[in-house]
Short mmCIF file of C-alpha atoms in Angstrom, two decimals:
data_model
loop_
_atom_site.label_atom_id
_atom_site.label_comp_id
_atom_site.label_asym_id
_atom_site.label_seq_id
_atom_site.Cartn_x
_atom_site.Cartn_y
_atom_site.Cartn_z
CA UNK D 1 17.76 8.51 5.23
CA UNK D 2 13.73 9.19 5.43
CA UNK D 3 11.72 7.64 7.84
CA UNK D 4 8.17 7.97 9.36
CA UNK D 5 7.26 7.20 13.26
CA UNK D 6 3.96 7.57 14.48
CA UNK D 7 2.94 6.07 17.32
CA UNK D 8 -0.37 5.87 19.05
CA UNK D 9 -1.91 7.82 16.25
CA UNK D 10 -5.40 9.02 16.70
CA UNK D 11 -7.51 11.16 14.39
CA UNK D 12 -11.47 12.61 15.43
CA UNK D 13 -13.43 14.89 13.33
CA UNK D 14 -15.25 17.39 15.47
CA UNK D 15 -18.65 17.49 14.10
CA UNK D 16 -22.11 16.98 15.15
CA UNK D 17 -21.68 13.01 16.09
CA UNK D 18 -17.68 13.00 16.75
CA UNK D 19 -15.83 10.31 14.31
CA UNK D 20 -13.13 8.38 14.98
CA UNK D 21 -11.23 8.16 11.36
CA UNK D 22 -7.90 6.76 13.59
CA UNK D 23 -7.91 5.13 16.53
CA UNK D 24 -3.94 4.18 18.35
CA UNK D 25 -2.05 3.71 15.00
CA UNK D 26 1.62 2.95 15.51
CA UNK D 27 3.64 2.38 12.63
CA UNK D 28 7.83 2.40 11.72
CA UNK D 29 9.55 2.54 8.33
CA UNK D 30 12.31 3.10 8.69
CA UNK D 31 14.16 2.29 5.19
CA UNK D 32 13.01 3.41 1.21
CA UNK D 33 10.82 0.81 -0.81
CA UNK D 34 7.12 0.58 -1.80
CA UNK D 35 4.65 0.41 1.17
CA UNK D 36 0.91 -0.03 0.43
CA UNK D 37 -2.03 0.46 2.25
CA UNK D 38 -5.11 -1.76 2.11
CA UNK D 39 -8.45 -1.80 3.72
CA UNK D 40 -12.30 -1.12 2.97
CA UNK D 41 -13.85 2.26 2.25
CA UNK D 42 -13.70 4.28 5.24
CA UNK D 43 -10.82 2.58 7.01
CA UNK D 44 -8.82 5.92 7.37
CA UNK D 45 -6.46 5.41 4.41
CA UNK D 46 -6.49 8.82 3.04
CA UNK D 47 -6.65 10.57 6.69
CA UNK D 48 -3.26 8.52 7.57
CA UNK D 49 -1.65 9.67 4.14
CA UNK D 50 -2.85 13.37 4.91
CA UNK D 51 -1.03 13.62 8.42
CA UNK D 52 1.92 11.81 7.28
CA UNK D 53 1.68 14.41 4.57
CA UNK D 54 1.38 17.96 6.84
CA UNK D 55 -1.87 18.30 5.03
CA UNK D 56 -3.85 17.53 8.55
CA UNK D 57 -3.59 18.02 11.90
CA UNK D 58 -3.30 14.77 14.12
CA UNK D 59 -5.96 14.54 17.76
CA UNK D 60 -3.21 13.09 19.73
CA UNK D 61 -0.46 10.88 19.43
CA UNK D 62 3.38 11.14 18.08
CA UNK D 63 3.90 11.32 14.20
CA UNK D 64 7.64 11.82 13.47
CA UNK D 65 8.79 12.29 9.44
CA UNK D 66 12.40 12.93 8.47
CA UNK D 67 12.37 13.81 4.91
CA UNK D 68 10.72 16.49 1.98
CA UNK D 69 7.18 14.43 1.26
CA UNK D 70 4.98 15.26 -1.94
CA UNK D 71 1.63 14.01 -1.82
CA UNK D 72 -0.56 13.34 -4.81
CA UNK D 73 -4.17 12.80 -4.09
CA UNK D 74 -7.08 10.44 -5.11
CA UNK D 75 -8.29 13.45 -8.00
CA UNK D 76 -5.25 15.75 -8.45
CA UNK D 77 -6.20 19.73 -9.09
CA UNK D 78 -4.62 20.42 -11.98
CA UNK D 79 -4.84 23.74 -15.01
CA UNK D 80 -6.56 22.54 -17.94
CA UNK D 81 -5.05 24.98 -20.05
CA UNK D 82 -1.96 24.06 -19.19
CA UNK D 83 0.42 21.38 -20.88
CA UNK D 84 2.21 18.91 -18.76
CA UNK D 85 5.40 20.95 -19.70
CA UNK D 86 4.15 24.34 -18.43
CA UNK D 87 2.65 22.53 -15.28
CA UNK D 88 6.88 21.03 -14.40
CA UNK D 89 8.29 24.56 -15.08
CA UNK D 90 5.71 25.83 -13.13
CA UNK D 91 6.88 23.66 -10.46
CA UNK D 92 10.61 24.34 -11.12
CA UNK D 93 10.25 27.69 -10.48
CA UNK D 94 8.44 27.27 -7.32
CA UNK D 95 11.23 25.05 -5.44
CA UNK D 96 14.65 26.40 -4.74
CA UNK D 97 17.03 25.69 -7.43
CA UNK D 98 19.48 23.67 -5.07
CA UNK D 99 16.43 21.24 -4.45
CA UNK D 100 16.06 20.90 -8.60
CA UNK D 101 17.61 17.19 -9.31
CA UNK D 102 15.94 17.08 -12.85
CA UNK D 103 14.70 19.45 -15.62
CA UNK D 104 10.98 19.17 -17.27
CA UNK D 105 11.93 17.82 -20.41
CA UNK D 106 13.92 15.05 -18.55
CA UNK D 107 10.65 14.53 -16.07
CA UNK D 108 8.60 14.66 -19.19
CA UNK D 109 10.51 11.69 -21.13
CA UNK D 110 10.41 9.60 -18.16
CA UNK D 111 6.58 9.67 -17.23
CA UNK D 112 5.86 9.55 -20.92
CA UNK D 113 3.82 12.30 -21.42
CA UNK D 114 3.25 14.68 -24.68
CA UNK D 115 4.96 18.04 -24.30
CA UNK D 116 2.98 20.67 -25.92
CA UNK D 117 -0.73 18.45 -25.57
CA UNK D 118 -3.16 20.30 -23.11
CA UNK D 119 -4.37 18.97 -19.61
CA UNK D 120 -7.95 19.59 -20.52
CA UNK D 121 -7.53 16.53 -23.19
CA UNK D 122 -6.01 14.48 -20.31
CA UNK D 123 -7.12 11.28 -19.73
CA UNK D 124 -7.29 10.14 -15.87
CA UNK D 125 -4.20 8.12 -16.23
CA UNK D 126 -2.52 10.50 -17.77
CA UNK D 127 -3.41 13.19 -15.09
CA UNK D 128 -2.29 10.88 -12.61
CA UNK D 129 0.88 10.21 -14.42
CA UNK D 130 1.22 14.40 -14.42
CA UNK D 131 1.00 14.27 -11.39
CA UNK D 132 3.47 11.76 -10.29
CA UNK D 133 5.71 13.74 -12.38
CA UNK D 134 5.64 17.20 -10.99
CA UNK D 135 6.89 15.20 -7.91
CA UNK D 136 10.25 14.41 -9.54
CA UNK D 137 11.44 18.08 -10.29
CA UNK D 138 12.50 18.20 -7.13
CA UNK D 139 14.36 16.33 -4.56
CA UNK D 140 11.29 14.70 -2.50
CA UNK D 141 12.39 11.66 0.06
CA UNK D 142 8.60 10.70 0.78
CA UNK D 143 5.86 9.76 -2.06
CA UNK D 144 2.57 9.59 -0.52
CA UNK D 145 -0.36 8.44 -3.55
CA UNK D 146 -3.78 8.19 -2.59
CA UNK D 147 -5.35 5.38 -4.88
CA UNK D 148 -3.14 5.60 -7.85
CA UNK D 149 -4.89 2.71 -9.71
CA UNK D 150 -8.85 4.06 -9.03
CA UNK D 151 -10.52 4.23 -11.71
CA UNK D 152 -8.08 3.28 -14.51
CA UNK D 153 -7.77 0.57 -17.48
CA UNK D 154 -5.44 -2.23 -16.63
CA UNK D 155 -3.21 -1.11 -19.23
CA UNK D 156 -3.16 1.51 -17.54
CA UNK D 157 -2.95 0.93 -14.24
CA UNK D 158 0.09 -1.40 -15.18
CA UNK D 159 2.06 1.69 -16.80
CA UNK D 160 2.07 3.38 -13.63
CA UNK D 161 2.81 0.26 -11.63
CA UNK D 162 6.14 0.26 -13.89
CA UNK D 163 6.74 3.84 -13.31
CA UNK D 164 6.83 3.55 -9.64
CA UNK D 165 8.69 0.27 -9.91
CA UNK D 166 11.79 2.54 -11.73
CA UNK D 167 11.17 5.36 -8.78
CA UNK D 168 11.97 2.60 -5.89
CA UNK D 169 15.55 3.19 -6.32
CA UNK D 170 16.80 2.90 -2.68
CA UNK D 171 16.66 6.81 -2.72
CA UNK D 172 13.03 7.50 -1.55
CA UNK D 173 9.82 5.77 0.35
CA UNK D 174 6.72 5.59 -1.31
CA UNK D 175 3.76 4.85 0.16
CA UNK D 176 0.04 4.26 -1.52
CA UNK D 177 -2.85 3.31 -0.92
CA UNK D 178 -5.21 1.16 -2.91
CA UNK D 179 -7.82 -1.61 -3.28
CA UNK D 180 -6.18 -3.52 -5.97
CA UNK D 181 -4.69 -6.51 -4.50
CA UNK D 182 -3.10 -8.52 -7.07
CA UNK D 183 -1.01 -4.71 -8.35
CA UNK D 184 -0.45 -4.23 -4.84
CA UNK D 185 1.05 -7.38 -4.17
CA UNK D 186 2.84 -7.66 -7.11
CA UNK D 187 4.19 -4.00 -6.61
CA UNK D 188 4.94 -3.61 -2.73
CA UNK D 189 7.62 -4.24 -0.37
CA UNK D 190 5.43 -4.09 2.62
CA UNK D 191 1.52 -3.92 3.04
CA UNK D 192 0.02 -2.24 5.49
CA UNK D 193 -3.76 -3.86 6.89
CA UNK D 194 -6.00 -1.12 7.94
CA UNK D 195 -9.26 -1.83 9.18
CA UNK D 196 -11.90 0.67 11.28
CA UNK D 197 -9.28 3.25 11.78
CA UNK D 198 -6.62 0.44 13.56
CA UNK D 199 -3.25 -1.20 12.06
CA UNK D 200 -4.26 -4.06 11.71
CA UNK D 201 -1.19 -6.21 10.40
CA UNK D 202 1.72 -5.20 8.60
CA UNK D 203 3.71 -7.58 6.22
CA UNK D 204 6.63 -7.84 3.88
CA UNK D 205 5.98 -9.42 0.52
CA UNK D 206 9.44 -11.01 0.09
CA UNK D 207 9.65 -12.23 3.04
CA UNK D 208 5.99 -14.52 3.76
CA UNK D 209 6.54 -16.19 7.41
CA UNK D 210 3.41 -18.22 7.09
CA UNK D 211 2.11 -21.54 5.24
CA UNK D 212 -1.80 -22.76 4.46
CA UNK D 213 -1.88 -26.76 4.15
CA UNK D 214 -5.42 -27.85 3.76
CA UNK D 215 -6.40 -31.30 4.84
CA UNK D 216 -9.56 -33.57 4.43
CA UNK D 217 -12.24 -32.59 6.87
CA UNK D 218 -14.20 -34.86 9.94
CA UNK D 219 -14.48 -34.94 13.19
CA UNK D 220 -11.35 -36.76 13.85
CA UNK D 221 -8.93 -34.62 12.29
CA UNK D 222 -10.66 -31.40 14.25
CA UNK D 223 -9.80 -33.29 17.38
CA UNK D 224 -6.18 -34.02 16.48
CA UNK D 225 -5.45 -30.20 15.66
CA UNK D 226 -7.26 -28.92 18.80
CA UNK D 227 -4.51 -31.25 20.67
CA UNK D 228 -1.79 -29.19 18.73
CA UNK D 229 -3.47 -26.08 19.34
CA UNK D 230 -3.38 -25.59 15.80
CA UNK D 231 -4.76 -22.40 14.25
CA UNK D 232 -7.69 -24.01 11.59
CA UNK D 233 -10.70 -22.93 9.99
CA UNK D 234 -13.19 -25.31 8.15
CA UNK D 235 -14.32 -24.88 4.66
CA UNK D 236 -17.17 -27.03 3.49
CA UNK D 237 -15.24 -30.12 3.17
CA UNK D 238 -11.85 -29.17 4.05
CA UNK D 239 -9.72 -28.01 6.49
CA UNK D 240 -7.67 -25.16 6.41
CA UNK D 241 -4.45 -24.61 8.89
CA UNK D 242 -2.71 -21.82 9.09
CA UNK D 243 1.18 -22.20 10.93
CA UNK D 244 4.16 -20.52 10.75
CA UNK D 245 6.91 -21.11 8.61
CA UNK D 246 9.25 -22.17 10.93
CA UNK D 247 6.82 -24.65 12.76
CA UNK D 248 5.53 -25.73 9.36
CA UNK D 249 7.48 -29.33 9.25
CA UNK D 250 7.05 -30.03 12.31
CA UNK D 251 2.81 -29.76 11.28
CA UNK D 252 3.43 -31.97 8.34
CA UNK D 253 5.01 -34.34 10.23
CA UNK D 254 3.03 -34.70 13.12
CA UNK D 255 -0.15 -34.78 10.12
CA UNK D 256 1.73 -37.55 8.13
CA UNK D 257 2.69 -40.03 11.30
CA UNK D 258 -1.34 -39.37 11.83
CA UNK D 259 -2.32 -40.95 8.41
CA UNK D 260 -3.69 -37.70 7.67
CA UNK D 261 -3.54 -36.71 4.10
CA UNK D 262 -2.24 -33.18 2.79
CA UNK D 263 -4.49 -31.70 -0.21
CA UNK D 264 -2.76 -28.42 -0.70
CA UNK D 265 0.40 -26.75 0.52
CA UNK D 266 1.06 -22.99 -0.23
CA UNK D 267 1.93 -19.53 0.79
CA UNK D 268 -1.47 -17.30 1.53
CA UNK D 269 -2.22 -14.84 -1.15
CA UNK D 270 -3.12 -11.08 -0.46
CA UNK D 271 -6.52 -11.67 -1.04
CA UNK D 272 -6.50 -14.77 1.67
CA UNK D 273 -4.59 -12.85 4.41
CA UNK D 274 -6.72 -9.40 3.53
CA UNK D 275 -10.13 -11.90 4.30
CA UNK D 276 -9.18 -13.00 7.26
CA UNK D 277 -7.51 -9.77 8.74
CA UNK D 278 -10.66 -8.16 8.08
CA UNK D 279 -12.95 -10.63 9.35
CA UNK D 280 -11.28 -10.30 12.91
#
């Protein structure tokens, strides 16, 4: 079974002002699914994708991987005279033969791409979907794609979403990073919060373990949730709590015997959780 440890990951580029790009990254997975990776520009994204990948050398720190990995970057190299079925038996004869688990035409049929058409007439979705395909010749336990989605038309971007949805078969990881936040959600298994070159906060999708429940604002309802040590902000006229599942009732209960009214109940989206990650 594939798996990645890395643990107290750090990453400096020597140059004339050293830069941190990673700074004590620890992270386990441990099991195949769809793990994404969001943060802003410049958070280390593609430097964590490129260690896990071989292509670059960690500074210090443990990074374990069991299993082949294939990693398709942000603007894939690829031979514009070339069509997409040269560019898979190109690949098939480059692998050992024992490693082969399907042939071009069936790689071809399943990415959806012309046969004889050349790259050079490629659009970027279609490179990307190329791409994505010459990493199915051959058996390959670890998908690493560096912002799959950049740059494309939603219609796009939602073809390749459903491609990777039929490649998370139990058989492989695949990890990507992105800043599309409603594909990302919709498409992971985990997400992975990385901020300044730290981990910030990892979470599965399935699984949400905490609950927003906004309230009327005043003074007197501030005072009441600083007795439960309740984790609130305030936004213009309302208040926002954030609890834990599990302690959730017990908050609604302790709100209702209060008189306090509850506006809204619900599960924080991506774009919620992302905000307030990165405003820490």
């Amino acid at each position: 079974m594939p798996n990645i440890h890395i643990q107290d990951l750090t990453k400096t580029y020597k140059s004339i002002h050293k830069s941190q790009a990673l700074v004590g990254c620890s992270l386990l997975i441990d099991k195949p699914g769809i793990y994404s990776i969001v943060g802003p520009n410049g958070a280390g994204k593609t430097t964590l994708l490129k260690i896990i990948a071989g292509i670059l050398r960690k500074t210090s720190g443990i990074v374990s991987v069991q299993g082949s990995t294939f990693y398709v970057p942000e603007n894939p190299a690829s031979y514009d005279n070339l069509s997409a079925s040269e560019h898979f038996d190109l690949v098939e004869r480059c692998v050992d033969s024992s490693e082969i688990i399907r042939t071009p035409k069936e790689v071809l049929d399943l990415v959806g791409l012309p046969h004889k058409k050349k790259i050079f007439d490629y659009s970027k979705g279609m490179k990307r979907r190329l791409n994505i395909g010459m990493s199915l010749i051959a058996k390959r336990e670890i998908m690493l794609l560096d912002e799959p989605f950049e740059g494309l038309d939603p219609s796009i971007s939602e073809e390749i979403s459903t491609d990777l949805k039929k490649l998370d078969d139990g058989s492989r990881i695949i990890i990507l990073s992105s800043h599309d936040l409603a594909r990302v959600e919709d498409l992971s298994d985990v997400i992975i919060f990385l901020k300044a070159g730290s981990i910030m906060l990892n979470i599965e999708t399935k699984s949400a373990d905490s609950i927003v429940i906004k309230v009327p604002g005043g003074t007197e309802v501030t005072n009441f949730l600083e007795k439960l040590h309740a984790n609130y902000d305030i936004s213009e006229d309302e208040i926002i709590i954030n609890v834990e599942k599990e302690k959730s009732q017990d908050i609604i209960k302790k709100l209702v015997m209060q008189g306090i009214s509850i506006n809204e109940m619900k599960t924080p989206s991506l774009l919620e959780t992302y905000r307030k990650v990165m405003e820490k």
